[in-house]
Short mmCIF file of C-alpha atoms in Angstrom, two decimals:
data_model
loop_
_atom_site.label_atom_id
_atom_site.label_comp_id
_atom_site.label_asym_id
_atom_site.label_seq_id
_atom_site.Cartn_x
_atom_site.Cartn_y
_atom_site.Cartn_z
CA UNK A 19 -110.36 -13.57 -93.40
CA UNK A 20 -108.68 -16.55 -94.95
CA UNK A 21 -107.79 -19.54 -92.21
CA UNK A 22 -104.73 -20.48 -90.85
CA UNK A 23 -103.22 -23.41 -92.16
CA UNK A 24 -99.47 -25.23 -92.21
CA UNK A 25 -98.49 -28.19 -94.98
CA UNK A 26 -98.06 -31.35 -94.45
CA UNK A 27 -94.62 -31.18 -95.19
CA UNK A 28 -94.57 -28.52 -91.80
CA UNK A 29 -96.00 -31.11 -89.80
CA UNK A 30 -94.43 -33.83 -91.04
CA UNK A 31 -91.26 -32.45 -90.61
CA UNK A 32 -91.57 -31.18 -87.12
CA UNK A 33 -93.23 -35.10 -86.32
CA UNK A 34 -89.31 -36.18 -87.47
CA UNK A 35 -87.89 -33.21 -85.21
CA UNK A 36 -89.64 -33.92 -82.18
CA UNK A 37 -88.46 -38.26 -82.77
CA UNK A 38 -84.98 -36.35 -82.86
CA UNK A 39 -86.05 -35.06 -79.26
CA UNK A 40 -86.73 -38.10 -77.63
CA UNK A 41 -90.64 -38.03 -78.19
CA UNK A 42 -92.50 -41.11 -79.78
CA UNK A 43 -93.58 -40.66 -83.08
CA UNK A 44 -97.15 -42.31 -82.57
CA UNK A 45 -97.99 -39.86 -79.37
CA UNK A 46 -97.10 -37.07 -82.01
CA UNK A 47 -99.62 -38.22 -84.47
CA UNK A 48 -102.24 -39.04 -81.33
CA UNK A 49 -101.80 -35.01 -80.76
CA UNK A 50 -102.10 -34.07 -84.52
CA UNK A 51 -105.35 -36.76 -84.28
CA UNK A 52 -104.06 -38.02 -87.68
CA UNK A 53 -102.18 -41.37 -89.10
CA UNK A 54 -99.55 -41.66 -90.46
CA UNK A 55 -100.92 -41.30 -94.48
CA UNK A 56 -102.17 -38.13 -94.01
CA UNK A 57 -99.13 -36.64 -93.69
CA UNK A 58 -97.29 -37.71 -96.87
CA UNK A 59 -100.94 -36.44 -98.42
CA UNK A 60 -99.58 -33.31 -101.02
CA UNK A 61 -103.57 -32.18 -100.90
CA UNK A 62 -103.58 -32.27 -96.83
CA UNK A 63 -103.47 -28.79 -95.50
CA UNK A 64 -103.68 -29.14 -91.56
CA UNK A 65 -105.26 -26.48 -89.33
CA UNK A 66 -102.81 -23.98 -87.42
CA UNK A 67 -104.30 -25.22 -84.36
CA UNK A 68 -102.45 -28.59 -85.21
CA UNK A 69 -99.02 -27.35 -85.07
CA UNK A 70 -99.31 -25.17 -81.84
CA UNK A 71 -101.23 -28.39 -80.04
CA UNK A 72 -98.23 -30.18 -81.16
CA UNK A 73 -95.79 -27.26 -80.08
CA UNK A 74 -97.61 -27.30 -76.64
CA UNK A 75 -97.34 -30.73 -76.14
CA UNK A 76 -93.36 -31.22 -77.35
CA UNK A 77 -92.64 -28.15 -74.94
CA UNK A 78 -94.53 -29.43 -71.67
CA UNK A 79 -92.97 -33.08 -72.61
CA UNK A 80 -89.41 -31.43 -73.00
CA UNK A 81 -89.39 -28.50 -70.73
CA UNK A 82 -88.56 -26.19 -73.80
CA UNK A 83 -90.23 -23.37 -74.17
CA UNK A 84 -88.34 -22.27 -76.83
CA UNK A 85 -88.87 -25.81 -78.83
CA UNK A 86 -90.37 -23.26 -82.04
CA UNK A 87 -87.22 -21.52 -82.20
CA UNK A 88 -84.84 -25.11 -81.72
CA UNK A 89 -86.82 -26.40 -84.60
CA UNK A 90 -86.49 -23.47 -86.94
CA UNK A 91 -82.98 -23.67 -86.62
CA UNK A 92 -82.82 -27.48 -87.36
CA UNK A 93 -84.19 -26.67 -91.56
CA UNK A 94 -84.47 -29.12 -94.05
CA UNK A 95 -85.70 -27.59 -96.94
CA UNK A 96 -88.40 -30.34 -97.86
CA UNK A 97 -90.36 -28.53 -94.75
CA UNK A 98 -90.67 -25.47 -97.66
CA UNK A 99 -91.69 -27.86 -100.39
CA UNK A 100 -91.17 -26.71 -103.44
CA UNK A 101 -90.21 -23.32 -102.06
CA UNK A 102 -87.50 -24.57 -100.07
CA UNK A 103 -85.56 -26.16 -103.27
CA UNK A 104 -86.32 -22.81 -105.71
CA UNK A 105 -84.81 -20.50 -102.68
CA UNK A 106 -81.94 -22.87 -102.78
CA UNK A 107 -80.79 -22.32 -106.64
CA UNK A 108 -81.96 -18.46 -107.13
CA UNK A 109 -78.90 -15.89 -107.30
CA UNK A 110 -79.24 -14.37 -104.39
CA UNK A 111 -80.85 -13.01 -101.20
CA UNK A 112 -82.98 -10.53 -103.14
CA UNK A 113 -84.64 -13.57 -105.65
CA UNK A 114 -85.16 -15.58 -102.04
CA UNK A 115 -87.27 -12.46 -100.29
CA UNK A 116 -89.23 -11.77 -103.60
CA UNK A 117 -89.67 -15.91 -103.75
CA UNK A 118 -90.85 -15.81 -100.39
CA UNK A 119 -93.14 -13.35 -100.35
CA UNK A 120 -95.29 -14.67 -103.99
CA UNK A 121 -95.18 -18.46 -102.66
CA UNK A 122 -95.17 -17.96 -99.07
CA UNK A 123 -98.69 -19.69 -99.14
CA UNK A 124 -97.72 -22.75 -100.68
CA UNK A 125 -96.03 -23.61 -97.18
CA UNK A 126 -98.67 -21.87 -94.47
CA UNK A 127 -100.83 -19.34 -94.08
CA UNK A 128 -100.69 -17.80 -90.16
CA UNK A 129 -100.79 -14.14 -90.00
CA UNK A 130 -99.86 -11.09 -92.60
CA UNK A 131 -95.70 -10.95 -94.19
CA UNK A 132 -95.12 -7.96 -95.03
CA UNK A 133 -91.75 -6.35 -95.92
CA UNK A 134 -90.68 -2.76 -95.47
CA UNK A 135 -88.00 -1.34 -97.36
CA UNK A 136 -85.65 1.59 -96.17
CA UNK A 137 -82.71 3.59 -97.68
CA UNK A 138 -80.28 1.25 -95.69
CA UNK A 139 -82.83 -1.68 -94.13
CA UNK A 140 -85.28 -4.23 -94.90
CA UNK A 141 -87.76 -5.39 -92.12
CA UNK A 142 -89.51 -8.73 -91.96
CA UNK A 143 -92.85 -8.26 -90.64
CA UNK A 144 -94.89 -11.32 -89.69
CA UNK A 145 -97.92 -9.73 -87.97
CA UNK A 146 -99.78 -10.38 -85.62
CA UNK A 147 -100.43 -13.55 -83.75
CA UNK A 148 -102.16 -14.57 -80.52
CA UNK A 149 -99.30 -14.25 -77.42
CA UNK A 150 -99.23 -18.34 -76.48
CA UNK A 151 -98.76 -18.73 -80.25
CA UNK A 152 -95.17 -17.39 -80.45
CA UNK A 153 -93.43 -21.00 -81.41
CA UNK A 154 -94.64 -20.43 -85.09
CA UNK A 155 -92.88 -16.35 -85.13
CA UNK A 156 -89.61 -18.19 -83.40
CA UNK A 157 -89.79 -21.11 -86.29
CA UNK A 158 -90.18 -18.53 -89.30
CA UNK A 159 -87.35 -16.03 -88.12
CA UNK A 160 -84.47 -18.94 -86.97
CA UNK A 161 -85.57 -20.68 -90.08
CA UNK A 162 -85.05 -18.19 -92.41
CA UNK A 163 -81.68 -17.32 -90.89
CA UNK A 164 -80.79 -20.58 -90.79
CA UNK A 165 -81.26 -21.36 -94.45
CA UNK A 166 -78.98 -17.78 -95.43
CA UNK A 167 -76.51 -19.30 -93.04
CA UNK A 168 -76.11 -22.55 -95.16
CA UNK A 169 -76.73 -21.59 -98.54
CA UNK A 170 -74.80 -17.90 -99.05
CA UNK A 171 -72.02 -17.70 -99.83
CA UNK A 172 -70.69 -14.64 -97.14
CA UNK A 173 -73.03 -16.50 -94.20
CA UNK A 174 -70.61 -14.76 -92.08
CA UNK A 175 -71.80 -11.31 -92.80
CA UNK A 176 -75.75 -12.59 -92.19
CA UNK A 177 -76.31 -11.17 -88.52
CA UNK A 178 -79.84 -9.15 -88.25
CA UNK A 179 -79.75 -5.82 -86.91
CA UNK A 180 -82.52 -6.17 -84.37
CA UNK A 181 -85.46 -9.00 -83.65
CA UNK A 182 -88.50 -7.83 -82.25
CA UNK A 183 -90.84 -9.96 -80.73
CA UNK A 184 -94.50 -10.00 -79.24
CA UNK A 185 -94.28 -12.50 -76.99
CA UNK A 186 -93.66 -11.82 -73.48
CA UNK A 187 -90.03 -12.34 -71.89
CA UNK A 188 -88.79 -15.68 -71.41
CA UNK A 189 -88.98 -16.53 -68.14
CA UNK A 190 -85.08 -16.34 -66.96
CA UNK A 191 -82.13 -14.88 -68.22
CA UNK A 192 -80.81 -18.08 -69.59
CA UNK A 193 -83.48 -18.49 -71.95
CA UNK A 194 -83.33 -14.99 -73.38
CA UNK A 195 -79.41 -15.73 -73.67
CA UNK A 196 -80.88 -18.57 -75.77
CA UNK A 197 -82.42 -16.03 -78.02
CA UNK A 198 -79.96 -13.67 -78.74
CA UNK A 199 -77.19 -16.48 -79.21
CA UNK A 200 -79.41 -17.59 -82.41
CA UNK A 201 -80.18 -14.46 -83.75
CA UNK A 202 -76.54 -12.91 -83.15
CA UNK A 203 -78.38 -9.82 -82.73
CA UNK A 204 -80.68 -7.76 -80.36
CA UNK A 205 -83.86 -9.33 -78.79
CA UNK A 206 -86.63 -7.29 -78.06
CA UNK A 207 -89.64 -8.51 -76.03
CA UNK A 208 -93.34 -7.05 -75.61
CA UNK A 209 -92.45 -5.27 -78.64
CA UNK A 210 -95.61 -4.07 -81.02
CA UNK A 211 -94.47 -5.99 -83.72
CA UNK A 212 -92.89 -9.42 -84.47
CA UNK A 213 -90.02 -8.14 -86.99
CA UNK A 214 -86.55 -8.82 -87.92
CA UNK A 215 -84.41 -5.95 -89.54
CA UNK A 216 -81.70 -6.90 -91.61
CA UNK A 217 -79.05 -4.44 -93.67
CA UNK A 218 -80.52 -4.01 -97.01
CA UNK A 219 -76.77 -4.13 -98.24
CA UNK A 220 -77.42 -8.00 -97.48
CA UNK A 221 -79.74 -8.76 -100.52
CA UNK A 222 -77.61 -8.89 -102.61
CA UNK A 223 -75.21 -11.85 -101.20
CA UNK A 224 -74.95 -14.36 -103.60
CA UNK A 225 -75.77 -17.83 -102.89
CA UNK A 226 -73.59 -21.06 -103.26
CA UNK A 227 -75.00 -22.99 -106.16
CA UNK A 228 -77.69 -20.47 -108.01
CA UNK A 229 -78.71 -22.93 -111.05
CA UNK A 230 -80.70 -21.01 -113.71
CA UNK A 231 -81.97 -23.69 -115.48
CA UNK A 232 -83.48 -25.32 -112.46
CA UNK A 233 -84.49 -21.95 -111.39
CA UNK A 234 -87.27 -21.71 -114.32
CA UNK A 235 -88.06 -25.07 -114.15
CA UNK A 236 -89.23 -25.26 -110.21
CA UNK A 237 -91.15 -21.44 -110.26
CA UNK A 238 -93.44 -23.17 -112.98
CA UNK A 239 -94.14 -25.75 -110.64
CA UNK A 240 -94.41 -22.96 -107.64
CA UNK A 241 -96.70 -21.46 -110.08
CA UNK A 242 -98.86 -24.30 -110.91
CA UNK A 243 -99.05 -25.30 -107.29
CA UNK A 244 -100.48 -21.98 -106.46
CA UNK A 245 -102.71 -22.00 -109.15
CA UNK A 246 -104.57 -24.99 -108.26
CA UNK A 247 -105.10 -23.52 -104.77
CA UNK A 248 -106.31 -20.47 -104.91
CA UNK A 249 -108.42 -18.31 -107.02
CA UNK A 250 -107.14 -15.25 -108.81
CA UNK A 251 -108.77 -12.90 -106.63
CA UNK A 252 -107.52 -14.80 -103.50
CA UNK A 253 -103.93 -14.29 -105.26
CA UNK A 254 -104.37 -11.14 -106.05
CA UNK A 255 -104.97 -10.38 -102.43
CA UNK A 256 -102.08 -11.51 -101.29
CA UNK A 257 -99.62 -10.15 -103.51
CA UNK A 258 -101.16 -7.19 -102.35
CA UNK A 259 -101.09 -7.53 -98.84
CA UNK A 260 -97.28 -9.10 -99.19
CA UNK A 261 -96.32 -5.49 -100.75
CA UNK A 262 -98.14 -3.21 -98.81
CA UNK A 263 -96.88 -0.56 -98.00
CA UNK A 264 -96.24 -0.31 -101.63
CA UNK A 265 -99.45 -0.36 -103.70
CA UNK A 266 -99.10 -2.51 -106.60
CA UNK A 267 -100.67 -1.67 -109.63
CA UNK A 268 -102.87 -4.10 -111.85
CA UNK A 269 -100.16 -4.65 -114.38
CA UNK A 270 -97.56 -5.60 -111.55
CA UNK A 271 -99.92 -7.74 -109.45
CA UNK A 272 -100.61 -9.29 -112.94
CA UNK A 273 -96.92 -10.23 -113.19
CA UNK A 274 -96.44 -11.58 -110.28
CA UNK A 275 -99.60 -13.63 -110.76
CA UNK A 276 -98.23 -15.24 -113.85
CA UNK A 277 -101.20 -14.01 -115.83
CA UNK A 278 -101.59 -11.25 -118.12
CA UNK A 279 -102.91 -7.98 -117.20
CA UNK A 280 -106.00 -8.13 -119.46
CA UNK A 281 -106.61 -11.61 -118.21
CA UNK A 282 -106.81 -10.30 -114.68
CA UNK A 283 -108.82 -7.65 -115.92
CA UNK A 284 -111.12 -9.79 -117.57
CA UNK A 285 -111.77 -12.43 -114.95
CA UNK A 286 -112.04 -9.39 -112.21
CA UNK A 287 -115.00 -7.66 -114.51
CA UNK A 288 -116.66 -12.06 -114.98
CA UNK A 289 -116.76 -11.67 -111.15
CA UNK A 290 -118.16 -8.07 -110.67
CA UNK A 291 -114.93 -6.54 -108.85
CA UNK A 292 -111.99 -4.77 -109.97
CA UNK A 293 -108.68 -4.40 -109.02
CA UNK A 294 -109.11 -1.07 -107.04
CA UNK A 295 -111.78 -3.01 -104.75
CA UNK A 296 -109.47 -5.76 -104.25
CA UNK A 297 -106.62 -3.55 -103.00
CA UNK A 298 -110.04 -1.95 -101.05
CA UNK A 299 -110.62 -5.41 -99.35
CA UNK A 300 -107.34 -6.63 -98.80
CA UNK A 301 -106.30 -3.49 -96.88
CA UNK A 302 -109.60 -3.62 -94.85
CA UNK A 303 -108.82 -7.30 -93.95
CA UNK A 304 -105.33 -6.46 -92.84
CA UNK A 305 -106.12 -3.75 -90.71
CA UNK A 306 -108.85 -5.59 -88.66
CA UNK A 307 -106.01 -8.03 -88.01
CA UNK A 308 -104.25 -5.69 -86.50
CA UNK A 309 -106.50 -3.89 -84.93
CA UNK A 310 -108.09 -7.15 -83.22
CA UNK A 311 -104.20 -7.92 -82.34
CA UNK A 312 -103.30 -4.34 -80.49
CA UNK A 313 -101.11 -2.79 -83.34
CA UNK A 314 -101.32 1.02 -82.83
CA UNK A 315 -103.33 2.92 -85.02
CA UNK A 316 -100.24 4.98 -86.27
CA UNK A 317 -98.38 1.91 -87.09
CA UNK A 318 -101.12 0.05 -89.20
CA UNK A 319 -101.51 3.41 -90.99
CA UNK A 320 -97.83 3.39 -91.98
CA UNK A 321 -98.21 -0.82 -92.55
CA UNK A 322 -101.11 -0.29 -94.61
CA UNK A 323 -99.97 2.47 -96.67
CA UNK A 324 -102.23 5.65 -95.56
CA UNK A 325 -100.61 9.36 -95.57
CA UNK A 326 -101.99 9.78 -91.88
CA UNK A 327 -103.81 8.31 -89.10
CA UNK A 328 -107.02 10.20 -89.75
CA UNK A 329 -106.96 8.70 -93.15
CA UNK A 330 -107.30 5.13 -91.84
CA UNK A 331 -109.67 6.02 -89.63
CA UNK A 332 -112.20 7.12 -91.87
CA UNK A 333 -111.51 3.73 -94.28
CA UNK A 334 -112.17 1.88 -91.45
CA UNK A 335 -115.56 3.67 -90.74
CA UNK A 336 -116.42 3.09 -94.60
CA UNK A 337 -115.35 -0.62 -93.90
CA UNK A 338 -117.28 -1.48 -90.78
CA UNK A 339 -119.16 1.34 -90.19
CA UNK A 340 -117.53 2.26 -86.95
CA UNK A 341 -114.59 3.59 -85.71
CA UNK A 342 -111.68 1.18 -84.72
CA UNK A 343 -112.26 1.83 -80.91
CA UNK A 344 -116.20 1.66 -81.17
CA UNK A 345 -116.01 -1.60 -83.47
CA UNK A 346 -113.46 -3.44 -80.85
CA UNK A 347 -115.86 -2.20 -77.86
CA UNK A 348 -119.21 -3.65 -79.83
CA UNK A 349 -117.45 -7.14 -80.64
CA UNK A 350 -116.17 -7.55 -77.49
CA UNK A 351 -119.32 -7.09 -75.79
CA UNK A 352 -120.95 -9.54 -77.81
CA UNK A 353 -118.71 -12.37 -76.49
#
């Protein structure tokens, strides 16, 4: 399972947020256990643990439990990197998602994004994540509203249909008033899913200064940057996970890759895999997530793209040799 890990430019961003706050900037770095260097570092890739001991600290030292959410809403678009300035020229909403979704990693990597497309809705879904870990799901969903708020053109029409959210209830009414005065929308808690449903109608909003030429000129560095990072099966893997529950084929995966398909083909066969048993791992990885984070079987069937339950049941047999319930049972025994 690939590790958790925010930028620098995360970190170093919420470091500025929390001075903002009140908070000194050197007990900030004594809780990342870093100086000051390592966060204007472009190689330095900190830890998730890092951000949510910093989150912890900033909300006992504040008396914010809801500091993840404050600070999502707050964006600056040098927290996204590179990212953060292509989202801000592309023509609209739809480029953004797609943008989002192929460079995602460039930024963090903390649990699954996937995005499920209806007749009339598109849902956000961010996975799972460990319940005193909510401040990064609050960050990611007021962030992303946040930046279609300032940068399209109709931000008045940009109110999601429903947020759902894993975390328990906040403790008082106040808070949760807190919630749905950000979103604009719904707030569900103890939900089975940390989600945000938008109108599909809304992808299409244009944004306010879509530059073309810029455009081409920062996805080649996106590209680049994600190049040096990863390998192509590591790539390959997420593209695929990013999609599911649409299964991309090779020549689609090798698109949005930025290599071409006999390339991937090619460097797949150098490393004795193929594409089917990539799609074949990256499914099985997925679903042990979710399994480990109480998903229902039914709904990581329908997340991972299976006809029926009994259909990811028996993959996950093949995978790990037991059944979902038997596997859970055996590891946690063994703790």
């Amino acid at each position: 399972m690939s590790p958790s890990f925010v930028s620098h430019q995360v970190l170093r961003s919420l470091v500025l947020f929390l001075q903002t706050k009140g908070l000194k900037r050197a007990d900030a770095l004594h809780q990342l256990r870093c100086d000051e260097q390592a966060l204007h570092q472009p190689s330095e890739s900190f830890h998730l643990g890092h951000y949510h001991r910093l989150m912890l600290w900033a909300h006992q030292q504040l008396n914010c439990a809801h500091i993840g959410l404050y600070f999502g809403v707050q964006l600056d678009l040098e927290r996204w990197g590179v990212l953060g300035h292509l989202a801000a020229v592309s023509p609209d909403l739809h480029r953004v998602i797609d943008y989002g979704r192929r460079f995602h990693p460039l930024v963090r990597h903390t649990q699954s994004l996937t995005f499920h497309q209806r007749a009339q809705t598109l849902t956000l879904d961010l996975g799972p994540t460990q319940s005193h870990c909510y401040y990064v799901i609050d960050e990611l969903f007021a962030s992303w509203l946040s930046f279609a708020r300032m940068y399209v053109l109709q931000a008045e029409q940009l109110t999601p249909i429903a947020v759902h959210l894993m975390r328990s209830p906040p403790n008082n009414t106040k808070e949760q008033r807190i919630y749905e005065n950000v979103f604009k929308c719904p707030v569900y808690f103890n939900s089975s899913t940390n989600s945000m449903t938008i109108a599909r109608g809304l992808l299409s909003q244009p944004l306010k200064q879509p530059d073309t030429t810029l455009e081409q000129l920062l996805l080649h560095q996106a590209q680049q940057q994600l190049d040096a990072r990863f390998d192509i099966r590591e790539k390959v893997k997420q593209q695929l996970v990013a999609h599911l529950p649409q299964r991309l084929n090779v020549e689609q995966a090798a698109q949005l890759c930025a290599v071409p398909t006999r390339t991937l083909q090619r460097h797949l066969a150098q490393q004795q895999t193929s594409f089917s048993q990539l799609l074949d791992e990256a499914r099985a990885r997925l679903a042990l997530q979710l399994f480990e984070s109480g998903y229902k079987a039914i709904d990581i069937a329908t997340k991972l793209g299976f006809s029926e339950q009994s259909a990811l049941q028996r993959a996950f047999k093949r995978w790990y040799g037991k059944s979902p319930k038997r596997y859970l049972i055996t590891k946690n025994n063994l703790k």
